[in-house]
Coordinates of N, CA, C and O and ligand atoms in Angstrom, one line a residue:
M2 N 127.0 31.7 171.6 CA 126.0 32.4 169.9 C 126.0 31.0 169.5 O 127.6 30.3 169.4
R3 N 125.3 30.5 169.3 CA 125.3 29.2 168.3 C 124.7 29.2 166.6 O 123.1 29.9 167.0
V4 N 124.9 29.1 166.2 CA 124.8 29.2 164.9 C 124.1 27.9 164.0 O 125.0 27.0 163.5
A5 N 123.0 28.1 163.2 CA 122.4 27.2 162.3 C 122.7 28.0 160.7 O 122.5 29.0 160.3
I6 N 123.4 27.1 160.1 CA 123.5 27.8 158.6 C 123.2 26.7 157.2 O 123.1 25.3 158.0
G7 N 122.6 27.0 156.4 CA 122.0 26.2 155.4 C 121.9 27.2 153.8 O 121.8 28.1 153.9
S8 N 121.7 26.4 152.7 CA 122.4 26.6 151.8 C 121.3 25.4 151.0 O 121.6 24.5 150.9
D9 N 120.7 26.2 149.2 CA 120.6 25.5 148.5 C 121.7 25.6 147.3 O 123.2 25.7 148.0
H10 N 121.7 25.1 146.8 CA 123.1 24.7 145.4 C 123.7 26.0 145.0 O 124.5 25.8 144.6
G11 N 122.5 26.9 144.6 CA 122.6 28.1 144.5 C 123.7 29.1 145.5 O 124.1 29.8 144.8
G12 N 123.9 28.4 146.3 CA 124.3 29.1 147.5 C 125.4 28.6 148.6 O 125.9 29.0 149.0
W13 N 125.9 27.4 148.0 CA 126.3 26.5 148.6 C 127.8 26.4 148.7 O 128.3 26.5 149.6
R14 N 128.4 27.7 147.7 CA 129.8 28.0 147.8 C 129.7 28.8 148.7 O 131.1 28.7 149.8
L15 N 128.8 30.3 148.7 CA 129.2 31.0 149.5 C 128.7 30.3 151.1 O 129.5 31.1 152.0
K16 N 128.1 29.2 151.5 CA 127.9 29.1 152.5 C 129.2 28.4 153.1 O 129.5 28.3 154.3
E17 N 130.1 27.7 152.3 CA 131.5 27.1 152.5 C 131.9 28.1 153.1 O 132.9 28.0 154.0
C18 N 132.3 29.2 152.3 CA 133.3 30.2 152.5 C 132.8 30.5 153.8 O 133.5 31.1 155.0
I19 N 131.5 31.2 154.6 CA 130.8 31.6 156.0 C 131.1 30.6 156.8 O 131.4 30.7 157.8
V20 N 131.1 28.9 156.5 CA 131.6 28.0 157.0 C 133.1 28.3 157.7 O 133.3 28.1 158.9
A21 N 133.4 28.5 156.5 CA 135.0 28.3 157.2 C 135.4 30.3 158.1 O 136.1 29.6 158.8
Y22 N 134.8 31.1 158.0 CA 134.9 32.1 158.6 C 134.4 31.6 160.0 O 134.7 32.3 161.1
L23 N 133.2 31.3 160.3 CA 132.6 30.3 161.8 C 133.6 29.6 162.1 O 134.0 29.8 163.4
Q24 N 133.9 28.6 161.6 CA 135.6 28.2 162.0 C 136.4 29.0 162.3 O 137.0 28.9 163.6
E25 N 136.8 29.8 161.8 CA 137.8 30.4 162.0 C 137.8 31.5 163.2 O 138.8 31.8 164.1
K26 N 136.7 31.9 163.7 CA 136.6 32.5 164.7 C 135.7 31.9 165.9 O 135.5 32.4 166.8
G27 N 136.0 30.5 166.0 CA 135.6 29.8 167.4 C 134.0 29.8 167.2 O 133.7 29.2 168.2
I28 N 133.3 30.2 166.3 CA 131.9 30.4 166.6 C 130.8 29.2 166.3 O 131.5 28.1 165.4
V29 N 130.7 28.7 167.3 CA 129.1 27.1 167.7 C 128.7 27.2 166.3 O 127.5 28.1 166.2
Y30 N 128.5 25.8 165.5 CA 127.6 26.4 164.4 C 127.1 24.5 163.9 O 128.1 23.9 164.2
R31 N 126.3 24.5 163.3 CA 126.0 23.5 162.9 C 126.0 23.6 160.9 O 124.6 24.5 160.7
D32 N 126.2 22.6 160.3 CA 126.1 23.2 159.1 C 125.0 22.3 158.4 O 124.8 20.7 158.5
F33 N 123.5 22.5 158.0 CA 122.3 21.9 157.9 C 122.7 21.6 156.1 O 121.6 21.0 155.6
G34 N 123.5 21.6 155.5 CA 123.7 21.6 154.1 C 122.8 22.6 153.2 O 122.6 23.6 154.1
T35 N 122.8 21.8 152.3 CA 123.6 21.2 151.2 C 124.9 20.9 151.5 O 125.5 22.5 151.3
F36 N 125.1 19.7 150.3 CA 126.8 19.7 150.4 C 127.7 19.4 149.2 O 128.6 18.9 149.4
S37 N 126.9 19.7 148.3 CA 127.3 20.0 146.4 C 126.5 20.9 145.5 O 125.6 21.4 146.3
Q38 N 127.4 20.6 144.2 CA 126.4 21.4 143.6 C 125.0 20.9 142.7 O 124.4 21.4 141.9
E39 N 124.6 19.8 143.9 CA 123.2 19.1 143.2 C 122.7 19.7 143.1 O 122.4 20.5 144.5
A40 N 121.6 20.0 142.2 CA 120.3 20.7 142.5 C 119.2 20.4 143.8 O 119.0 19.2 143.4
V41 N 118.5 21.2 144.5 CA 117.9 20.9 145.4 C 116.8 21.9 145.7 O 117.2 23.2 145.2
D42 N 116.1 22.0 146.5 CA 115.0 23.0 146.5 C 114.8 24.0 148.0 O 115.1 23.1 148.6
Y43 N 115.2 25.1 147.7 CA 115.8 25.8 148.9 C 114.7 26.0 149.7 O 115.5 26.1 151.0
P44 N 113.6 25.5 149.5 CA 112.7 26.3 151.2 C 112.9 24.7 151.7 O 112.9 24.8 153.0
D45 N 113.5 23.5 151.7 CA 113.8 22.3 152.7 C 115.1 22.8 153.1 O 114.7 22.5 154.3
F46 N 116.0 23.4 153.4 CA 117.2 24.0 153.7 C 116.8 25.3 154.6 O 116.9 25.4 156.0
A47 N 115.7 26.1 154.1 CA 115.3 27.2 154.9 C 114.3 26.7 155.9 O 114.5 27.3 157.3
L48 N 113.7 25.7 155.7 CA 112.8 25.3 157.1 C 113.8 24.6 157.8 O 113.1 24.7 158.8
E49 N 114.8 24.1 157.9 CA 115.5 23.1 158.9 C 116.1 24.5 159.5 O 116.1 24.4 160.5
V50 N 117.0 25.4 158.9 CA 117.3 26.2 159.4 C 116.7 27.2 160.4 O 116.4 27.6 161.6
A51 N 114.9 27.6 159.7 CA 114.6 28.4 160.8 C 113.9 27.6 161.6 O 113.8 28.0 162.8
E52 N 113.3 26.3 161.7 CA 113.1 25.4 162.7 C 114.2 25.2 163.5 O 113.9 25.3 164.5
A53 N 115.3 24.9 163.5 CA 116.2 24.7 164.6 C 116.6 26.1 165.5 O 116.6 26.3 166.4
V54 N 116.1 27.5 164.5 CA 116.4 29.1 165.7 C 114.8 28.8 166.2 O 115.2 29.1 167.1
R55 N 113.9 28.5 165.6 CA 112.4 28.7 166.2 C 112.4 28.0 167.6 O 111.8 28.5 168.6
S56 N 112.9 27.0 167.7 CA 113.1 25.5 168.8 C 114.1 26.9 169.8 O 113.7 26.0 171.0
G57 N 115.0 27.2 169.3 CA 115.9 27.8 170.6 C 117.4 26.9 170.5 O 118.4 27.6 171.6
E58 N 117.1 25.7 169.8 CA 118.5 25.3 169.7 C 119.6 26.0 169.0 O 120.8 25.8 169.7
Y59 N 119.9 26.8 168.2 CA 120.3 27.5 167.4 C 120.1 29.1 168.2 O 118.4 29.5 167.9
D60 N 121.0 30.3 167.7 CA 120.6 31.7 168.3 C 120.5 32.5 167.4 O 119.1 33.3 167.2
R61 N 121.2 31.8 166.3 CA 120.8 32.6 164.6 C 120.9 31.4 163.8 O 121.6 30.5 163.7
G62 N 120.7 32.0 162.6 CA 120.3 31.0 161.5 C 120.9 32.2 160.5 O 121.3 33.5 160.5
I63 N 122.1 31.5 159.3 CA 122.5 32.1 158.2 C 122.0 31.0 157.0 O 122.2 29.8 156.7
L64 N 121.2 31.8 156.0 CA 120.7 31.1 155.0 C 121.5 31.7 153.5 O 121.2 32.8 153.4
C65 N 121.7 30.9 152.6 CA 122.3 31.1 151.5 C 121.7 30.5 150.3 O 121.4 29.7 150.3
C66 N 121.5 31.2 149.2 CA 120.9 30.9 147.9 C 121.4 31.6 147.0 O 122.5 32.8 147.0
G67 N 120.7 32.0 145.9 CA 121.6 32.2 144.5 C 121.3 34.0 144.4 O 122.3 34.4 144.3
T68 N 120.4 34.0 145.0 CA 119.8 35.5 145.5 C 119.6 35.7 146.6 O 119.4 36.9 146.9
G69 N 120.0 35.0 147.5 CA 119.1 35.0 148.9 C 117.3 35.2 149.0 O 117.0 35.6 150.2
I70 N 116.8 35.2 148.2 CA 115.7 35.7 148.0 C 114.6 34.7 148.5 O 113.7 34.8 149.3
G71 N 114.9 33.7 148.1 CA 113.9 32.1 148.1 C 114.1 32.2 149.1 O 112.8 31.7 150.0
V72 N 115.2 31.4 149.9 CA 115.0 31.7 151.6 C 115.1 32.1 152.2 O 114.4 31.8 153.5
A73 N 114.9 33.8 152.2 CA 114.3 35.0 152.9 C 113.0 34.4 153.1 O 112.2 34.5 154.0
I74 N 112.1 34.4 151.6 CA 110.7 34.0 151.8 C 110.5 32.5 152.7 O 109.2 32.7 153.1
A75 N 110.7 31.7 152.4 CA 110.9 30.5 152.4 C 111.1 30.5 154.0 O 109.9 30.1 155.4
A76 N 112.0 30.9 154.7 CA 112.3 31.0 156.4 C 110.9 32.1 157.1 O 110.8 31.7 158.0
N77 N 111.1 33.0 155.8 CA 109.8 34.0 156.9 C 108.2 33.7 157.1 O 107.9 34.0 158.0
K78 N 107.9 31.9 156.3 CA 106.7 31.3 156.9 C 106.9 30.9 158.1 O 105.6 30.3 158.5
V79 N 108.0 30.6 158.6 CA 107.9 30.4 159.7 C 107.6 31.1 160.9 O 108.7 32.1 161.6
P80 N 106.5 30.9 162.1 CA 106.0 32.0 163.0 C 106.9 32.4 164.0 O 108.3 31.2 164.5
G81 N 107.9 33.4 164.3 CA 109.1 33.3 165.1 C 109.9 34.1 164.4 O 111.0 34.2 165.0
I82 N 110.2 33.7 163.1 CA 111.7 33.9 162.2 C 111.5 35.0 161.5 O 110.0 35.7 161.0
R83 N 112.7 36.4 161.9 CA 112.2 37.7 161.2 C 113.9 37.4 160.3 O 114.3 37.7 160.6
A84 N 113.6 37.0 159.2 CA 114.7 36.7 158.2 C 114.6 37.9 157.2 O 114.2 38.5 157.0
A85 N 116.1 38.3 157.5 CA 116.2 39.6 156.6 C 117.5 39.2 155.3 O 118.8 38.9 155.7
L86 N 117.1 40.0 154.2 CA 118.1 39.9 153.2 C 118.9 40.8 153.1 O 118.5 42.2 153.0
C87 N 120.3 41.0 153.5 CA 121.3 41.7 153.5 C 122.5 41.7 152.8 O 123.2 40.7 152.9
H88 N 122.8 42.6 152.0 CA 124.0 42.7 150.9 C 124.4 43.9 151.2 O 125.6 44.3 150.2
D89 N 124.8 44.5 151.8 CA 125.4 45.7 152.5 C 125.6 45.7 154.3 O 124.7 45.4 155.1
T90 N 126.5 46.1 155.0 CA 126.6 46.2 156.0 C 125.7 47.0 157.0 O 125.7 46.8 158.0
F91 N 125.3 47.8 156.6 CA 124.5 49.2 157.2 C 123.2 48.2 157.2 O 122.7 48.5 158.6
S92 N 122.5 47.4 156.5 CA 121.3 47.0 156.3 C 121.8 45.3 157.2 O 120.5 45.5 158.0
A93 N 123.0 45.4 157.0 CA 123.0 44.1 158.6 C 122.7 44.5 159.9 O 122.2 43.7 160.8
R94 N 123.4 45.4 160.1 CA 123.7 46.1 161.5 C 121.9 46.4 161.9 O 121.5 46.0 163.1
A95 N 121.6 47.1 160.7 CA 119.8 47.4 161.1 C 118.6 46.5 161.6 O 117.8 46.3 162.2
S96 N 119.4 45.7 160.6 CA 118.2 44.5 160.6 C 118.0 44.1 162.0 O 117.1 43.1 162.4
R97 N 119.6 43.9 162.6 CA 119.6 43.6 164.3 C 119.0 44.6 165.1 O 118.4 43.9 166.3
E98 N 119.4 45.7 165.0 CA 119.4 46.8 165.9 C 117.6 47.1 166.1 O 117.5 47.4 166.8
H99 N 117.0 47.3 164.7 CA 115.8 47.7 164.5 C 114.8 46.3 164.4 O 113.7 46.3 164.5
N100 N 115.2 45.4 164.0 CA 114.0 44.4 163.5 C 114.5 42.8 164.6 O 113.6 42.0 163.9
D101 N 115.4 43.0 164.9 CA 115.8 41.7 166.0 C 115.7 40.8 164.7 O 115.4 39.4 165.3
A102 N 116.5 40.9 163.8 CA 116.5 39.8 162.8 C 117.0 38.3 163.4 O 118.3 38.9 164.0
N103 N 116.7 37.3 162.8 CA 117.1 35.9 163.8 C 117.9 35.0 162.7 O 118.3 33.7 162.7
I104 N 117.4 36.0 161.3 CA 118.2 34.3 160.4 C 118.9 36.0 159.1 O 118.1 37.0 158.8
L105 N 119.6 35.3 158.8 CA 120.4 36.5 157.4 C 120.6 35.9 156.5 O 121.2 34.1 156.7
T106 N 119.9 36.2 155.2 CA 120.5 35.5 153.9 C 120.8 36.4 152.9 O 120.9 37.4 152.9
L107 N 121.5 35.8 152.4 CA 122.4 36.0 151.6 C 122.3 35.2 150.1 O 122.3 34.3 150.1
G108 N 123.1 36.4 149.0 CA 122.9 35.6 147.6 C 124.1 35.4 146.8 O 125.1 36.6 146.9
E109 N 124.8 34.0 146.7 CA 126.3 34.2 146.3 C 126.6 34.2 145.0 O 127.1 34.9 144.4
R110 N 125.2 34.4 144.0 CA 125.2 35.6 142.9 C 125.1 37.1 142.8 O 124.8 37.4 142.2
V111 N 124.8 37.7 144.0 CA 124.7 38.8 144.1 C 126.0 39.6 144.6 O 126.2 40.6 144.2
I112 N 126.5 38.8 145.9 CA 127.9 39.2 146.3 C 128.9 38.5 146.0 O 128.8 37.0 145.9
G113 N 130.1 39.1 146.5 CA 131.6 38.4 146.6 C 131.2 37.6 147.8 O 130.9 38.4 149.0
N114 N 132.3 37.0 147.7 CA 132.6 36.4 149.9 C 133.0 37.3 150.4 O 133.0 37.4 152.2
G115 N 134.1 38.3 150.2 CA 134.9 39.3 151.3 C 134.1 40.1 151.9 O 133.6 40.3 152.9
L116 N 132.7 40.6 151.2 CA 131.8 41.4 151.5 C 130.9 40.6 152.6 O 130.4 41.1 153.0
A117 N 130.0 39.5 152.1 CA 129.5 38.3 152.8 C 129.9 38.3 154.3 O 129.6 38.0 155.1
R118 N 131.6 38.2 154.0 CA 132.1 38.0 154.9 C 132.0 39.0 156.4 O 132.0 38.8 157.7
E119 N 132.2 40.3 155.6 CA 132.0 41.6 156.5 C 130.9 41.5 157.4 O 130.3 42.1 158.1
I120 N 129.6 41.4 156.1 CA 128.2 41.4 156.9 C 127.7 40.5 157.9 O 127.5 40.9 159.0
V121 N 128.5 39.1 157.4 CA 128.4 38.6 158.9 C 129.0 38.2 159.8 O 128.1 38.5 161.2
E122 N 130.0 39.3 159.8 CA 130.5 39.9 161.2 C 129.9 40.8 161.7 O 129.5 40.4 163.1
V123 N 129.5 41.9 160.9 CA 128.9 42.9 161.5 C 127.5 42.3 162.1 O 127.6 42.6 163.4
W124 N 126.6 41.0 161.4 CA 125.3 40.7 161.8 C 125.4 40.2 163.2 O 124.8 40.3 164.0
L125 N 126.6 39.5 163.5 CA 126.4 38.5 164.3 C 127.2 39.3 165.7 O 126.6 38.8 166.7
Q126 N 127.7 40.8 165.2 CA 127.7 41.1 166.3 C 127.0 42.4 166.7 O 127.2 42.7 168.1
A127 N 126.2 43.2 166.4 CA 125.0 43.7 166.7 C 124.2 42.9 167.0 O 123.4 42.1 167.4
E128 N 123.7 43.7 168.4 CA 122.3 43.6 169.4 C 121.1 44.8 169.1 O 120.9 45.8 168.6
F129 N 120.0 43.7 169.3 CA 118.3 44.6 168.9 C 118.9 45.9 170.1 O 119.3 45.3 171.7
Q130 N 118.2 46.6 169.5 CA 118.0 48.0 170.8 C 116.9 48.2 171.6 O 116.5 48.8 172.9
G131 N 115.8 47.2 171.2 CA 115.0 47.5 172.0 C 114.0 48.5 172.3 O 113.8 49.7 170.7
G132 N 113.0 49.3 173.0 CA 113.3 50.5 172.8 C 111.5 50.7 172.0 O 110.8 49.5 171.7
R133 N 111.2 51.6 170.8 CA 110.7 51.8 170.2 C 110.1 50.8 169.2 O 109.4 50.3 168.5
H134 N 112.2 49.8 169.0 CA 111.6 48.9 167.6 C 111.4 47.2 168.8 O 110.6 47.0 167.6
A135 N 111.2 47.6 169.7 CA 110.5 46.1 170.2 C 109.0 46.6 170.2 O 108.3 45.1 169.7
R136 N 108.2 47.5 170.4 CA 107.0 47.5 169.7 C 106.8 47.1 168.5 O 105.5 46.2 168.3
R137 N 107.6 47.4 167.7 CA 107.1 47.0 166.2 C 107.5 45.8 165.7 O 106.8 45.0 164.9
V138 N 108.5 45.3 166.5 CA 108.7 43.9 166.1 C 107.5 42.6 167.4 O 107.1 41.7 166.4
E139 N 107.0 43.3 167.7 CA 105.9 42.6 168.9 C 104.8 42.7 167.8 O 103.7 42.0 168.1
K140 N 104.8 43.6 167.1 CA 103.3 43.9 165.8 C 104.0 42.9 165.2 O 102.3 43.0 164.2
I141 N 104.7 42.7 164.7 CA 104.8 41.4 163.2 C 104.4 40.4 164.3 O 103.9 39.5 163.5
A142 N 104.7 39.8 165.5 CA 104.6 38.6 165.7 C 102.6 39.0 166.2 O 102.0 37.8 165.8
G143 N 102.2 40.1 166.2 CA 100.8 40.2 166.4 C 100.2 39.8 164.6 O 99.3 39.0 164.8
I144 N 101.0 39.9 164.1 CA 100.1 39.5 162.2 C 100.6 38.1 162.3 O 99.2 37.5 162.1
E145 N 101.3 37.5 162.6 CA 101.1 36.1 162.6 C 100.7 35.6 163.4 O 99.3 34.6 162.8
E146 N 100.0 36.3 164.7 CA 99.3 35.3 165.7 C 97.7 35.7 165.0 O 96.9 34.7 164.7
K147 N 97.8 36.6 164.2 CA 96.0 37.0 163.5 C 95.6 35.8 162.3 O 94.7 35.7 162.2
Y148 N 96.9 35.4 161.9 CA 96.8 34.7 160.4 C 97.0 33.2 160.8 O 97.1 32.2 159.9
C149 N 96.8 33.1 162.5 CA 97.5 31.7 162.7 C 96.0 30.8 163.4 O 95.4 31.7 164.3
T150 N 95.4 30.0 162.3 CA 94.2 29.6 163.6 C 94.6 28.7 164.2 O 95.4 28.2 164.3
K151 N 93.1 28.3 165.1 CA 93.0 27.5 166.4 C 93.8 26.1 166.0 O 94.8 25.8 166.7
V152 N 94.0 25.2 165.2 CA 94.5 24.1 164.7 C 95.8 24.2 164.3 O 97.0 23.9 165.0
Q153 N 96.1 24.9 164.2 CA 97.6 25.7 163.5 C 98.5 25.6 165.2 O 99.8 25.5 165.0
K154 N 97.6 26.9 166.0 CA 98.1 27.1 167.1 C 98.6 26.0 167.7 O 99.6 26.0 168.9
K155 N 97.5 25.2 168.2 CA 97.3 23.8 168.6 C 99.1 22.7 168.3 O 99.6 22.7 168.8
Q156 N 99.1 22.9 166.7 CA 100.2 22.4 166.2 C 101.4 22.5 166.8 O 102.9 22.1 166.8
L157 N 101.7 24.2 166.4 CA 103.1 24.7 167.1 C 103.2 24.5 168.6 O 104.3 25.4 168.9
L158 N 101.9 24.4 169.4 CA 102.9 24.3 170.6 C 103.7 23.2 171.1 O 104.0 21.9 170.5
Ligands
RB5_18 C1 118.5 28.3 142.6 O1 118.8 28.4 141.0 C2 117.9 29.6 142.8 O2 116.6 29.8 142.3 C3 117.8 30.0 144.6 O3 119.2 29.8 144.5 C4 117.7 31.0 144.4 O4 118.7 32.0 144.2 C5 116.2 31.1 144.9 O5 115.7 32.0 145.5

């Protein structure tokens, strides 16, 4: 399991906490930044992590911002990315089992470090259940396909 992680300044402290968790557990990860409280733009970091997951270089991604919303919206623009904003363990598990979420997003201004660690733990351990859920996830890919122009498709190859 290789994890790509990133945040903007609003999620930086929470990212540092999750990085410490990944280190503790011996999970292979790459931290794409940001590395300070200096204001940055969350789409830049969401894009880097999303592309790292899309390319297959990393199996999963974790993104933090103030709310978890901005990074989720941005990451979900990258074809093949299914980013889920989860602030409880039930949703975190379901996002893996039902939606095959490949990026977890979290909001530093919404939840505490303890809950965030539990959510990450559950999310990293849960597996996609396939079956009827696979058909639905394939339909999501179909939506991407429908709105992808021929030119864009060439660029994505
Ligand atoms: C930054 O102030 C904040 O807007 C950002 O971290 C995030 O919450 C956006 O969705």
